[in-house]
Amino acid sequence: MTNYTVDTLELGPFTTESGETIANLKLRYEHVGFQGQPLVVVCHALTGNHLTYGTNEDPGWWREIIDGGYMPIHDYQFLTFNVIGSPYGSSSALNDVDFPKQLTLRDIVKAIELGIETLGYRKINILIGGSLGGMQAMELLYNRKFEVEKAVILAATDRTSSYSRAFNEIARQAILLDNKEGMSIARQLGFLTYRSSKSYDKRFTPDQVVAYQKHQGDKFKQHFASECYLTLLDVLDSHDLDRGRDDVDAVFGSLDTKVMTMGFTDDLLYPDDLVKAVGERFKYHKHFFVPDNVGHDGFLLNFNDWAPNLYHFLNLSKFKRK
């Protein structure tokens, strides 16, 4: 039987980029697999959580990737941390009245690095994440605290665009105007950016889509805390790999990490050409384009359309240097 652990680390004082302090940093995590297997660190997206694999009763958000044979459970061990600021057990405004008012992507990654070190890992065989998770992967690679053999960046660019920030600001304003209903509107707005117009037209009639959008908004406002969502929108807006740095290309060009980027057609937020441009900053790089019509959420759906590329990349042993 595969080892399965969900637990919380308590890591003591933690200082953020803004100089604010978390008195006792809490990191909720999931680990599945056996020590000694190659380590896969999975970074989750904006409203995701640490339950990558989950249980038979409550499967995790990438269970199909693992059990589908693309990253077989008997070949790897998997580690996922719930990001700080999120409502799923790590330090956040829900469980810490003095939680920082400002939080950045670099704060989230610094906490994850502390968690990985505390669990005793010094090497990451595979680092993988989509969207906000892909952004975390970029920062982890830049920081070079761990040797990383292979990295997979899905549907993520090296900075949050003005276009994306505009949507985030509308969501923020809606929540500040009316907490609960604003959360519903924010989620409905988000869904329009996560999916393509083609996928909506294929799936819904004009009448059906109204009910679907309302359903998604109502579900979200009931289970995701508004204060956490506002925190994570700020985190997303803070993402800029080159902020305050002039050596990113040099650092990435010096790494021996084999990097795969993957872009999805009709991704409004993170267009394929900009995803590919991230990978081109590395010494060893492969890029795949997924020609489905789902849009940005493609990395969470229709696994058979893109996971074969992931499987192929993970099993490659030879790479040609640029």
PDB file of C-alpha atoms in Angstrom:
ATOM      1  CA  MET A   1       0.000   0.000   0.000  1.00  0.00           C
ATOM      2  CA  THR A   2       1.295   3.456  -0.922  1.00  0.00           C
ATOM      3  CA  ASN A   3       2.272   5.763   1.931  1.00  0.00           C
ATOM      4  CA  TYR A   4      -0.116   8.713   2.199  1.00  0.00           C
ATOM      5  CA  THR A   5       0.316  11.666   4.554  1.00  0.00           C
ATOM      6  CA  VAL A   6      -1.544  14.942   5.003  1.00  0.00           C
ATOM      7  CA  ASP A   7      -0.101  17.041   7.810  1.00  0.00           C
ATOM      8  CA  THR A   8       0.837  20.568   8.894  1.00  0.00           C
ATOM      9  CA  LEU A   9       4.354  21.822   9.559  1.00  0.00           C
ATOM     10  CA  GLU A  10       4.828  24.547  12.179  1.00  0.00           C
ATOM     11  CA  LEU A  11       8.004  26.382  11.257  1.00  0.00           C
ATOM     12  CA  GLY A  12       8.300  29.342  13.630  1.00  0.00           C
ATOM     13  CA  PRO A  13       8.762  33.038  12.738  1.00  0.00           C
ATOM     14  CA  PHE A  14       8.645  33.981   9.068  1.00  0.00           C
ATOM     15  CA  THR A  15       9.336  37.431   7.597  1.00  0.00           C
ATOM     16  CA  THR A  16       7.803  38.536   4.303  1.00  0.00           C
ATOM     17  CA  GLU A  17       9.185  40.795   1.578  1.00  0.00           C
ATOM     18  CA  SER A  18       7.258  43.715   3.088  1.00  0.00           C
ATOM     19  CA  GLY A  19       8.921  43.159   6.480  1.00  0.00           C
ATOM     20  CA  GLU A  20       5.785  41.805   8.151  1.00  0.00           C
ATOM     21  CA  THR A  21       6.087  38.703  10.336  1.00  0.00           C
ATOM     22  CA  ILE A  22       4.101  35.508  10.703  1.00  0.00           C
ATOM     23  CA  ALA A  23       4.713  34.442  14.302  1.00  0.00           C
ATOM     24  CA  ASN A  24       4.504  30.709  13.577  1.00  0.00           C
ATOM     25  CA  LEU A  25       4.428  29.757   9.912  1.00  0.00           C
ATOM     26  CA  LYS A  26       2.043  26.877   9.181  1.00  0.00           C
ATOM     27  CA  LEU A  27       2.346  24.830   5.996  1.00  0.00           C
ATOM     28  CA  ARG A  28      -0.252  22.186   5.165  1.00  0.00           C
ATOM     29  CA  TYR A  29       1.031  19.525   2.809  1.00  0.00           C
ATOM     30  CA  GLU A  30       0.298  16.215   1.121  1.00  0.00           C
ATOM     31  CA  HIS A  31       2.913  13.532   0.561  1.00  0.00           C
ATOM     32  CA  VAL A  32       2.209  10.321  -1.317  1.00  0.00           C
ATOM     33  CA  GLY A  33       4.722   7.611  -2.188  1.00  0.00           C
ATOM     34  CA  PHE A  34       7.818   6.158  -0.601  1.00  0.00           C
ATOM     35  CA  GLN A  35      11.050   7.781   0.500  1.00  0.00           C
ATOM     36  CA  GLY A  36      13.795   7.009  -1.976  1.00  0.00           C
ATOM     37  CA  GLN A  37      11.600   7.315  -5.045  1.00  0.00           C
ATOM     38  CA  PRO A  38      12.269  10.306  -7.330  1.00  0.00           C
ATOM     39  CA  LEU A  39      10.683  13.396  -5.779  1.00  0.00           C
ATOM     40  CA  VAL A  40       7.999  15.334  -7.639  1.00  0.00           C
ATOM     41  CA  VAL A  41       7.186  18.748  -6.145  1.00  0.00           C
ATOM     42  CA  VAL A  42       3.809  19.936  -7.443  1.00  0.00           C
ATOM     43  CA  CYS A  43       2.818  23.605  -7.153  1.00  0.00           C
ATOM     44  CA  HIS A  44      -0.902  24.347  -7.219  1.00  0.00           C
ATOM     45  CA  ALA A  45      -2.868  27.103  -8.963  1.00  0.00           C
ATOM     46  CA  LEU A  46      -4.682  30.151  -7.572  1.00  0.00           C
ATOM     47  CA  THR A  47      -7.664  28.501  -5.860  1.00  0.00           C
ATOM     48  CA  GLY A  48      -6.182  25.016  -5.702  1.00  0.00           C
ATOM     49  CA  ASN A  49      -4.863  23.188  -2.656  1.00  0.00           C
ATOM     50  CA  HIS A  50      -2.320  20.631  -1.524  1.00  0.00           C
ATOM     51  CA  LEU A  51      -4.471  17.605  -2.399  1.00  0.00           C
ATOM     52  CA  THR A  52      -2.836  16.686  -5.692  1.00  0.00           C
ATOM     53  CA  TYR A  53      -3.532  12.968  -5.260  1.00  0.00           C
ATOM     54  CA  GLY A  54      -6.256  12.901  -2.625  1.00  0.00           C
ATOM     55  CA  THR A  55      -8.102   9.771  -1.565  1.00  0.00           C
ATOM     56  CA  ASN A  56     -10.382   7.287  -3.295  1.00  0.00           C
ATOM     57  CA  GLU A  57     -13.344   9.028  -1.674  1.00  0.00           C
ATOM     58  CA  ASP A  58     -12.101  12.532  -2.522  1.00  0.00           C
ATOM     59  CA  PRO A  59      -9.652  12.378  -5.456  1.00  0.00           C
ATOM     60  CA  GLY A  60      -7.139  15.196  -5.819  1.00  0.00           C
ATOM     61  CA  TRP A  61      -7.026  17.652  -8.694  1.00  0.00           C
ATOM     62  CA  TRP A  62      -4.279  15.777 -10.595  1.00  0.00           C
ATOM     63  CA  ARG A  63      -5.241  12.231  -9.557  1.00  0.00           C
ATOM     64  CA  GLU A  64      -5.990  11.351 -13.204  1.00  0.00           C
ATOM     65  CA  ILE A  65      -2.467  12.310 -14.272  1.00  0.00           C
ATOM     66  CA  ILE A  66      -0.935   9.983 -11.691  1.00  0.00           C
ATOM     67  CA  ASP A  67      -3.315   7.027 -11.837  1.00  0.00           C
ATOM     68  CA  GLY A  68      -3.613   7.412 -15.608  1.00  0.00           C
ATOM     69  CA  GLY A  69      -0.015   6.245 -15.882  1.00  0.00           C
ATOM     70  CA  TYR A  70       1.518   9.528 -17.009  1.00  0.00           C
ATOM     71  CA  MET A  71       3.359   9.898 -13.684  1.00  0.00           C
ATOM     72  CA  PRO A  72       2.855   6.446 -12.123  1.00  0.00           C
ATOM     73  CA  ILE A  73       2.509   6.301  -8.352  1.00  0.00           C
ATOM     74  CA  HIS A  74       4.997   3.411  -8.119  1.00  0.00           C
ATOM     75  CA  ASP A  75       7.668   5.444  -9.949  1.00  0.00           C
ATOM     76  CA  TYR A  76       7.615   8.674  -7.918  1.00  0.00           C
ATOM     77  CA  GLN A  77       6.849  10.290  -4.580  1.00  0.00           C
ATOM     78  CA  PHE A  78       4.717  13.454  -4.707  1.00  0.00           C
ATOM     79  CA  LEU A  79       4.864  16.497  -2.432  1.00  0.00           C
ATOM     80  CA  THR A  80       2.485  19.461  -2.578  1.00  0.00           C
ATOM     81  CA  PHE A  81       2.236  22.389  -0.164  1.00  0.00           C
ATOM     82  CA  ASN A  82      -0.840  24.529   0.315  1.00  0.00           C
ATOM     83  CA  VAL A  83       0.390  28.070  -0.344  1.00  0.00           C
ATOM     84  CA  ILE A  84       0.279  30.564   2.500  1.00  0.00           C
ATOM     85  CA  GLY A  85      -2.654  32.939   2.218  1.00  0.00           C
ATOM     86  CA  SER A  86      -4.925  30.146   0.972  1.00  0.00           C
ATOM     87  CA  PRO A  87      -7.901  28.932   3.076  1.00  0.00           C
ATOM     88  CA  TYR A  88      -6.881  25.255   3.139  1.00  0.00           C
ATOM     89  CA  GLY A  89      -4.749  24.977   6.250  1.00  0.00           C
ATOM     90  CA  SER A  90      -1.519  26.923   5.768  1.00  0.00           C
ATOM     91  CA  SER A  91      -1.048  30.300   7.479  1.00  0.00           C
ATOM     92  CA  SER A  92      -3.674  32.769   6.252  1.00  0.00           C
ATOM     93  CA  ALA A  93      -6.014  35.508   7.418  1.00  0.00           C
ATOM     94  CA  LEU A  94      -8.389  32.729   8.525  1.00  0.00           C
ATOM     95  CA  ASN A  95      -6.110  31.284  11.194  1.00  0.00           C
ATOM     96  CA  ASP A  96      -3.835  34.249  12.021  1.00  0.00           C
ATOM     97  CA  VAL A  97      -5.340  37.590  13.042  1.00  0.00           C
ATOM     98  CA  ASP A  98      -1.958  39.229  12.407  1.00  0.00           C
ATOM     99  CA  PHE A  99      -1.465  37.712   8.961  1.00  0.00           C
ATOM    100  CA  PRO A 100       0.505  40.093   6.691  1.00  0.00           C
ATOM    101  CA  LYS A 101      -1.441  42.708   4.771  1.00  0.00           C
ATOM    102  CA  GLN A 102       0.937  42.358   1.815  1.00  0.00           C
ATOM    103  CA  LEU A 103       1.999  39.016   0.398  1.00  0.00           C
ATOM    104  CA  THR A 104       3.960  38.279  -2.774  1.00  0.00           C
ATOM    105  CA  LEU A 105       4.685  35.244  -4.898  1.00  0.00           C
ATOM    106  CA  ARG A 106       8.245  35.306  -3.579  1.00  0.00           C
ATOM    107  CA  ASP A 107       6.906  35.006  -0.019  1.00  0.00           C
ATOM    108  CA  ILE A 108       4.915  31.923  -1.017  1.00  0.00           C
ATOM    109  CA  VAL A 109       7.956  30.324  -2.628  1.00  0.00           C
ATOM    110  CA  LYS A 110      10.216  31.157   0.314  1.00  0.00           C
ATOM    111  CA  ALA A 111       7.761  29.349   2.600  1.00  0.00           C
ATOM    112  CA  ILE A 112       7.638  26.312   0.295  1.00  0.00           C
ATOM    113  CA  GLU A 113      11.427  26.145   0.210  1.00  0.00           C
ATOM    114  CA  LEU A 114      11.477  26.141   4.007  1.00  0.00           C
ATOM    115  CA  GLY A 115       8.952  23.318   4.010  1.00  0.00           C
ATOM    116  CA  ILE A 116      10.940  21.211   1.549  1.00  0.00           C
ATOM    117  CA  GLU A 117      14.128  21.682   3.592  1.00  0.00           C
ATOM    118  CA  THR A 118      12.343  20.864   6.845  1.00  0.00           C
ATOM    119  CA  LEU A 119      11.105  17.571   5.406  1.00  0.00           C
ATOM    120  CA  GLY A 120      14.717  16.716   4.617  1.00  0.00           C
ATOM    121  CA  TYR A 121      14.828  17.031   0.833  1.00  0.00           C
ATOM    122  CA  ARG A 122      17.816  18.537  -0.945  1.00  0.00           C
ATOM    123  CA  LYS A 123      17.064  17.507  -4.519  1.00  0.00           C
ATOM    124  CA  ILE A 124      13.910  17.772  -6.645  1.00  0.00           C
ATOM    125  CA  ASN A 125      13.723  15.309  -9.505  1.00  0.00           C
ATOM    126  CA  ILE A 126      10.660  16.896 -11.099  1.00  0.00           C
ATOM    127  CA  LEU A 127       9.235  20.350 -10.371  1.00  0.00           C
ATOM    128  CA  ILE A 128       5.841  20.971 -11.937  1.00  0.00           C
ATOM    129  CA  GLY A 129       3.055  23.543 -11.790  1.00  0.00           C
ATOM    130  CA  GLY A 130       0.363  25.215 -13.853  1.00  0.00           C
ATOM    131  CA  SER A 131      -0.698  28.871 -13.866  1.00  0.00           C
ATOM    132  CA  LEU A 132       0.202  30.282 -10.410  1.00  0.00           C
ATOM    133  CA  GLY A 133       1.931  26.938  -9.825  1.00  0.00           C
ATOM    134  CA  GLY A 134       4.101  27.498 -12.885  1.00  0.00           C
ATOM    135  CA  MET A 135       5.059  30.918 -11.553  1.00  0.00           C
ATOM    136  CA  GLN A 136       6.133  29.309  -8.285  1.00  0.00           C
ATOM    137  CA  ALA A 137       8.252  26.838 -10.246  1.00  0.00           C
ATOM    138  CA  MET A 138      10.056  29.710 -11.997  1.00  0.00           C
ATOM    139  CA  GLU A 139      10.933  31.359  -8.687  1.00  0.00           C
ATOM    140  CA  LEU A 140      12.108  28.050  -7.216  1.00  0.00           C
ATOM    141  CA  LEU A 141      14.390  27.566 -10.205  1.00  0.00           C
ATOM    142  CA  TYR A 142      15.788  31.096  -9.934  1.00  0.00           C
ATOM    143  CA  ASN A 143      16.510  30.712  -6.202  1.00  0.00           C
ATOM    144  CA  ARG A 144      18.609  27.571  -6.783  1.00  0.00           C
ATOM    145  CA  LYS A 145      18.162  26.226  -3.263  1.00  0.00           C
ATOM    146  CA  PHE A 146      17.665  22.742  -4.682  1.00  0.00           C
ATOM    147  CA  GLU A 147      19.100  20.798  -7.563  1.00  0.00           C
ATOM    148  CA  VAL A 148      16.214  20.297  -9.996  1.00  0.00           C
ATOM    149  CA  GLU A 149      16.559  17.674 -12.726  1.00  0.00           C
ATOM    150  CA  LYS A 150      13.450  18.499 -14.749  1.00  0.00           C
ATOM    151  CA  ALA A 151      10.868  21.262 -14.548  1.00  0.00           C
ATOM    152  CA  VAL A 152       7.461  21.526 -16.205  1.00  0.00           C
ATOM    153  CA  ILE A 153       5.804  24.945 -16.523  1.00  0.00           C
ATOM    154  CA  LEU A 154       2.220  24.871 -17.766  1.00  0.00           C
ATOM    155  CA  ALA A 155       0.195  27.897 -18.869  1.00  0.00           C
ATOM    156  CA  ALA A 156       2.358  30.476 -17.081  1.00  0.00           C
ATOM    157  CA  THR A 157       4.428  33.476 -18.161  1.00  0.00           C
ATOM    158  CA  ASP A 158       7.327  35.286 -16.531  1.00  0.00           C
ATOM    159  CA  ARG A 159       5.134  38.165 -15.360  1.00  0.00           C
ATOM    160  CA  THR A 160       1.467  38.872 -14.768  1.00  0.00           C
ATOM    161  CA  SER A 161       0.285  40.947 -17.711  1.00  0.00           C
ATOM    162  CA  SER A 162      -1.584  44.244 -17.558  1.00  0.00           C
ATOM    163  CA  TYR A 163      -4.522  42.419 -19.148  1.00  0.00           C
ATOM    164  CA  SER A 164      -4.614  39.831 -16.371  1.00  0.00           C
ATOM    165  CA  ARG A 165      -4.208  42.461 -13.671  1.00  0.00           C
ATOM    166  CA  ALA A 166      -7.178  44.356 -15.090  1.00  0.00           C
ATOM    167  CA  PHE A 167      -9.418  41.314 -14.518  1.00  0.00           C
ATOM    168  CA  ASN A 168      -7.985  40.903 -11.017  1.00  0.00           C
ATOM    169  CA  GLU A 169      -8.802  44.517 -10.203  1.00  0.00           C
ATOM    170  CA  ILE A 170     -12.417  44.145 -11.334  1.00  0.00           C
ATOM    171  CA  ALA A 171     -12.715  41.065  -9.102  1.00  0.00           C
ATOM    172  CA  ARG A 172     -11.161  42.958  -6.206  1.00  0.00           C
ATOM    173  CA  GLN A 173     -13.534  45.896  -6.579  1.00  0.00           C
ATOM    174  CA  ALA A 174     -16.551  43.586  -6.738  1.00  0.00           C
ATOM    175  CA  ILE A 175     -15.564  41.892  -3.471  1.00  0.00           C
ATOM    176  CA  LEU A 176     -14.944  45.210  -1.712  1.00  0.00           C
ATOM    177  CA  LEU A 177     -18.371  46.474  -2.800  1.00  0.00           C
ATOM    178  CA  ASP A 178     -20.244  43.401  -1.563  1.00  0.00           C
ATOM    179  CA  ASN A 179     -18.372  40.571   0.103  1.00  0.00           C
ATOM    180  CA  LYS A 180     -20.452  37.498  -0.734  1.00  0.00           C
ATOM    181  CA  GLU A 181     -22.021  38.586  -4.001  1.00  0.00           C
ATOM    182  CA  GLY A 182     -18.733  40.148  -5.007  1.00  0.00           C
ATOM    183  CA  MET A 183     -17.071  36.752  -4.579  1.00  0.00           C
ATOM    184  CA  SER A 184     -19.664  35.247  -6.889  1.00  0.00           C
ATOM    185  CA  ILE A 185     -19.060  37.928  -9.515  1.00  0.00           C
ATOM    186  CA  ALA A 186     -15.285  37.560  -9.165  1.00  0.00           C
ATOM    187  CA  ARG A 187     -15.519  33.817  -9.783  1.00  0.00           C
ATOM    188  CA  GLN A 188     -17.835  34.228 -12.755  1.00  0.00           C
ATOM    189  CA  LEU A 189     -15.428  36.747 -14.244  1.00  0.00           C
ATOM    190  CA  GLY A 190     -12.533  34.395 -13.606  1.00  0.00           C
ATOM    191  CA  PHE A 191     -14.261  31.539 -15.397  1.00  0.00           C
ATOM    192  CA  LEU A 192     -14.612  33.650 -18.522  1.00  0.00           C
ATOM    193  CA  THR A 193     -10.827  34.053 -18.591  1.00  0.00           C
ATOM    194  CA  TYR A 194     -10.127  30.415 -17.739  1.00  0.00           C
ATOM    195  CA  ARG A 195     -12.208  29.024 -20.619  1.00  0.00           C
ATOM    196  CA  SER A 196     -12.438  29.951 -24.292  1.00  0.00           C
ATOM    197  CA  SER A 197     -15.429  31.339 -26.149  1.00  0.00           C
ATOM    198  CA  LYS A 198     -15.310  28.241 -28.377  1.00  0.00           C
ATOM    199  CA  SER A 199     -15.640  25.916 -25.388  1.00  0.00           C
ATOM    200  CA  TYR A 200     -18.596  27.917 -24.064  1.00  0.00           C
ATOM    201  CA  ASP A 201     -20.364  27.835 -27.423  1.00  0.00           C
ATOM    202  CA  LYS A 202     -19.740  24.112 -27.736  1.00  0.00           C
ATOM    203  CA  ARG A 203     -21.020  23.308 -24.242  1.00  0.00           C
ATOM    204  CA  PHE A 204     -23.875  25.754 -23.561  1.00  0.00           C
ATOM    205  CA  THR A 205     -26.886  27.394 -25.108  1.00  0.00           C
ATOM    206  CA  PRO A 206     -27.247  31.110 -24.273  1.00  0.00           C
ATOM    207  CA  ASP A 207     -29.800  30.226 -21.598  1.00  0.00           C
ATOM    208  CA  GLN A 208     -27.724  27.427 -20.090  1.00  0.00           C
ATOM    209  CA  VAL A 209     -24.618  29.546 -19.729  1.00  0.00           C
ATOM    210  CA  VAL A 210     -26.319  32.029 -17.408  1.00  0.00           C
ATOM    211  CA  ALA A 211     -27.296  29.250 -15.003  1.00  0.00           C
ATOM    212  CA  TYR A 212     -23.823  27.716 -15.224  1.00  0.00           C
ATOM    213  CA  GLN A 213     -22.056  30.967 -14.427  1.00  0.00           C
ATOM    214  CA  LYS A 214     -24.362  31.614 -11.461  1.00  0.00           C
ATOM    215  CA  HIS A 215     -23.800  28.075 -10.190  1.00  0.00           C
ATOM    216  CA  GLN A 216     -20.020  28.483 -10.291  1.00  0.00           C
ATOM    217  CA  GLY A 217     -20.227  31.843  -8.520  1.00  0.00           C
ATOM    218  CA  ASP A 218     -22.583  30.602  -5.788  1.00  0.00           C
ATOM    219  CA  LYS A 219     -20.451  27.522  -5.140  1.00  0.00           C
ATOM    220  CA  PHE A 220     -17.280  29.584  -4.858  1.00  0.00           C
ATOM    221  CA  LYS A 221     -18.668  32.201  -2.460  1.00  0.00           C
ATOM    222  CA  GLN A 222     -19.696  29.434  -0.067  1.00  0.00           C
ATOM    223  CA  HIS A 223     -16.382  27.606   0.209  1.00  0.00           C
ATOM    224  CA  PHE A 224     -13.584  30.134  -0.496  1.00  0.00           C
ATOM    225  CA  ALA A 225     -12.908  32.934   1.994  1.00  0.00           C
ATOM    226  CA  SER A 226     -12.956  36.421   0.515  1.00  0.00           C
ATOM    227  CA  GLU A 227      -9.987  37.615   2.588  1.00  0.00           C
ATOM    228  CA  CYS A 228      -7.911  34.734   1.212  1.00  0.00           C
ATOM    229  CA  TYR A 229      -8.990  35.407  -2.357  1.00  0.00           C
ATOM    230  CA  LEU A 230      -7.987  39.064  -2.021  1.00  0.00           C
ATOM    231  CA  THR A 231      -4.605  37.986  -0.660  1.00  0.00           C
ATOM    232  CA  LEU A 232      -4.028  35.607  -3.555  1.00  0.00           C
ATOM    233  CA  LEU A 233      -5.057  38.190  -6.151  1.00  0.00           C
ATOM    234  CA  ASP A 234      -2.309  40.416  -4.717  1.00  0.00           C
ATOM    235  CA  VAL A 235       0.115  37.486  -4.941  1.00  0.00           C
ATOM    236  CA  LEU A 236      -0.787  36.962  -8.580  1.00  0.00           C
ATOM    237  CA  ASP A 237      -0.361  40.664  -9.344  1.00  0.00           C
ATOM    238  CA  SER A 238       3.078  40.644  -7.707  1.00  0.00           C
ATOM    239  CA  HIS A 239       4.492  38.103 -10.134  1.00  0.00           C
ATOM    240  CA  ASP A 240       7.343  39.505 -12.181  1.00  0.00           C
ATOM    241  CA  LEU A 241      10.378  37.279 -12.425  1.00  0.00           C
ATOM    242  CA  ASP A 242      12.623  40.203 -13.389  1.00  0.00           C
ATOM    243  CA  ARG A 243      11.434  42.620 -10.676  1.00  0.00           C
ATOM    244  CA  GLY A 244      14.558  44.028  -8.999  1.00  0.00           C
ATOM    245  CA  ARG A 245      16.778  41.565 -10.872  1.00  0.00           C
ATOM    246  CA  ASP A 246      19.082  41.905 -13.862  1.00  0.00           C
ATOM    247  CA  ASP A 247      20.502  38.377 -13.866  1.00  0.00           C
ATOM    248  CA  VAL A 248      17.522  36.115 -14.605  1.00  0.00           C
ATOM    249  CA  ASP A 249      18.710  35.158 -18.094  1.00  0.00           C
ATOM    250  CA  ALA A 250      22.198  34.465 -16.784  1.00  0.00           C
ATOM    251  CA  VAL A 251      20.882  32.315 -13.937  1.00  0.00           C
ATOM    252  CA  PHE A 252      18.478  30.341 -16.107  1.00  0.00           C
ATOM    253  CA  GLY A 253      21.105  29.948 -18.811  1.00  0.00           C
ATOM    254  CA  SER A 254      23.502  28.431 -16.282  1.00  0.00           C
ATOM    255  CA  LEU A 255      21.120  25.750 -15.008  1.00  0.00           C
ATOM    256  CA  ASP A 256      21.388  22.139 -16.103  1.00  0.00           C
ATOM    257  CA  THR A 257      17.667  21.667 -15.400  1.00  0.00           C
ATOM    258  CA  LYS A 258      15.745  20.287 -18.379  1.00  0.00           C
ATOM    259  CA  VAL A 259      12.669  22.494 -18.791  1.00  0.00           C
ATOM    260  CA  MET A 260       9.408  21.842 -20.602  1.00  0.00           C
ATOM    261  CA  THR A 261       6.877  24.596 -21.171  1.00  0.00           C
ATOM    262  CA  MET A 262       3.356  23.986 -22.411  1.00  0.00           C
ATOM    263  CA  GLY A 263       0.864  26.477 -23.775  1.00  0.00           C
ATOM    264  CA  PHE A 264      -2.820  26.036 -24.534  1.00  0.00           C
ATOM    265  CA  THR A 265      -4.764  27.437 -27.450  1.00  0.00           C
ATOM    266  CA  ASP A 266      -7.148  30.309 -26.705  1.00  0.00           C
ATOM    267  CA  ASP A 267      -5.494  31.017 -23.334  1.00  0.00           C
ATOM    268  CA  LEU A 268      -6.462  34.656 -22.815  1.00  0.00           C
ATOM    269  CA  LEU A 269      -4.283  35.142 -19.741  1.00  0.00           C
ATOM    270  CA  TYR A 270      -1.080  33.321 -20.704  1.00  0.00           C
ATOM    271  CA  PRO A 271      -0.752  33.094 -24.505  1.00  0.00           C
ATOM    272  CA  ASP A 272       1.296  30.259 -25.945  1.00  0.00           C
ATOM    273  CA  ASP A 273       4.009  32.488 -27.435  1.00  0.00           C
ATOM    274  CA  LEU A 274       4.709  34.071 -24.047  1.00  0.00           C
ATOM    275  CA  VAL A 275       4.759  30.679 -22.314  1.00  0.00           C
ATOM    276  CA  LYS A 276       7.271  29.471 -24.886  1.00  0.00           C
ATOM    277  CA  ALA A 277       9.379  32.603 -24.316  1.00  0.00           C
ATOM    278  CA  VAL A 278       9.828  31.608 -20.667  1.00  0.00           C
ATOM    279  CA  GLY A 279      11.350  28.296 -21.655  1.00  0.00           C
ATOM    280  CA  GLU A 280      13.682  29.931 -24.155  1.00  0.00           C
ATOM    281  CA  ARG A 281      15.463  31.599 -21.262  1.00  0.00           C
ATOM    282  CA  PHE A 282      16.824  28.200 -20.159  1.00  0.00           C
ATOM    283  CA  LYS A 283      19.762  26.199 -21.513  1.00  0.00           C
ATOM    284  CA  TYR A 284      17.744  23.024 -22.111  1.00  0.00           C
ATOM    285  CA  HIS A 285      14.170  23.516 -23.242  1.00  0.00           C
ATOM    286  CA  LYS A 286      11.299  21.824 -25.017  1.00  0.00           C
ATOM    287  CA  HIS A 287       7.932  23.423 -25.757  1.00  0.00           C
ATOM    288  CA  PHE A 288       4.598  21.836 -26.547  1.00  0.00           C
ATOM    289  CA  PHE A 289       1.443  23.520 -27.778  1.00  0.00           C
ATOM    290  CA  VAL A 290      -1.936  21.984 -26.928  1.00  0.00           C
ATOM    291  CA  PRO A 291      -4.489  22.672 -29.676  1.00  0.00           C
ATOM    292  CA  ASP A 292      -7.672  22.107 -27.694  1.00  0.00           C
ATOM    293  CA  ASN A 293     -10.348  24.768 -27.316  1.00  0.00           C
ATOM    294  CA  VAL A 294     -10.768  24.840 -23.546  1.00  0.00           C
ATOM    295  CA  GLY A 295      -8.417  27.745 -22.924  1.00  0.00           C
ATOM    296  CA  HIS A 296      -6.316  28.427 -19.841  1.00  0.00           C
ATOM    297  CA  ASP A 297      -7.918  25.659 -17.751  1.00  0.00           C
ATOM    298  CA  GLY A 298      -6.592  23.095 -20.212  1.00  0.00           C
ATOM    299  CA  PHE A 299      -3.899  22.082 -17.721  1.00  0.00           C
ATOM    300  CA  LEU A 300      -6.653  20.899 -15.337  1.00  0.00           C
ATOM    301  CA  LEU A 301      -8.814  19.205 -17.984  1.00  0.00           C
ATOM    302  CA  ASN A 302      -8.664  16.884 -20.994  1.00  0.00           C
ATOM    303  CA  PHE A 303      -5.503  15.199 -19.742  1.00  0.00           C
ATOM    304  CA  ASN A 304      -5.303  12.775 -22.649  1.00  0.00           C
ATOM    305  CA  ASP A 305      -4.831  15.757 -24.980  1.00  0.00           C
ATOM    306  CA  TRP A 306      -1.587  16.881 -23.364  1.00  0.00           C
ATOM    307  CA  ALA A 307      -0.291  14.452 -20.725  1.00  0.00           C
ATOM    308  CA  PRO A 308       1.326  12.169 -23.344  1.00  0.00           C
ATOM    309  CA  ASN A 309       3.720  15.063 -24.018  1.00  0.00           C
ATOM    310  CA  LEU A 310       4.463  15.201 -20.294  1.00  0.00           C
ATOM    311  CA  TYR A 311       5.105  11.457 -20.179  1.00  0.00           C
ATOM    312  CA  HIS A 312       7.444  11.695 -23.176  1.00  0.00           C
ATOM    313  CA  PHE A 313       9.395  14.563 -21.627  1.00  0.00           C
ATOM    314  CA  LEU A 314       9.800  12.826 -18.269  1.00  0.00           C
ATOM    315  CA  ASN A 315      11.204   9.752 -19.979  1.00  0.00           C
ATOM    316  CA  LEU A 316      13.698  11.576 -22.195  1.00  0.00           C
ATOM    317  CA  SER A 317      17.314  10.961 -21.204  1.00  0.00           C
ATOM    318  CA  LYS A 318      19.137  13.024 -23.841  1.00  0.00           C
ATOM    319  CA  PHE A 319      18.726  16.724 -24.484  1.00  0.00           C
ATOM    320  CA  LYS A 320      20.324  18.923 -27.080  1.00  0.00           C
ATOM    321  CA  ARG A 321      21.761  22.144 -25.699  1.00  0.00           C
ATOM    322  CA  LYS A 322      20.685  25.390 -27.408  1.00  0.00           C
TER     323      LYS A 322
END
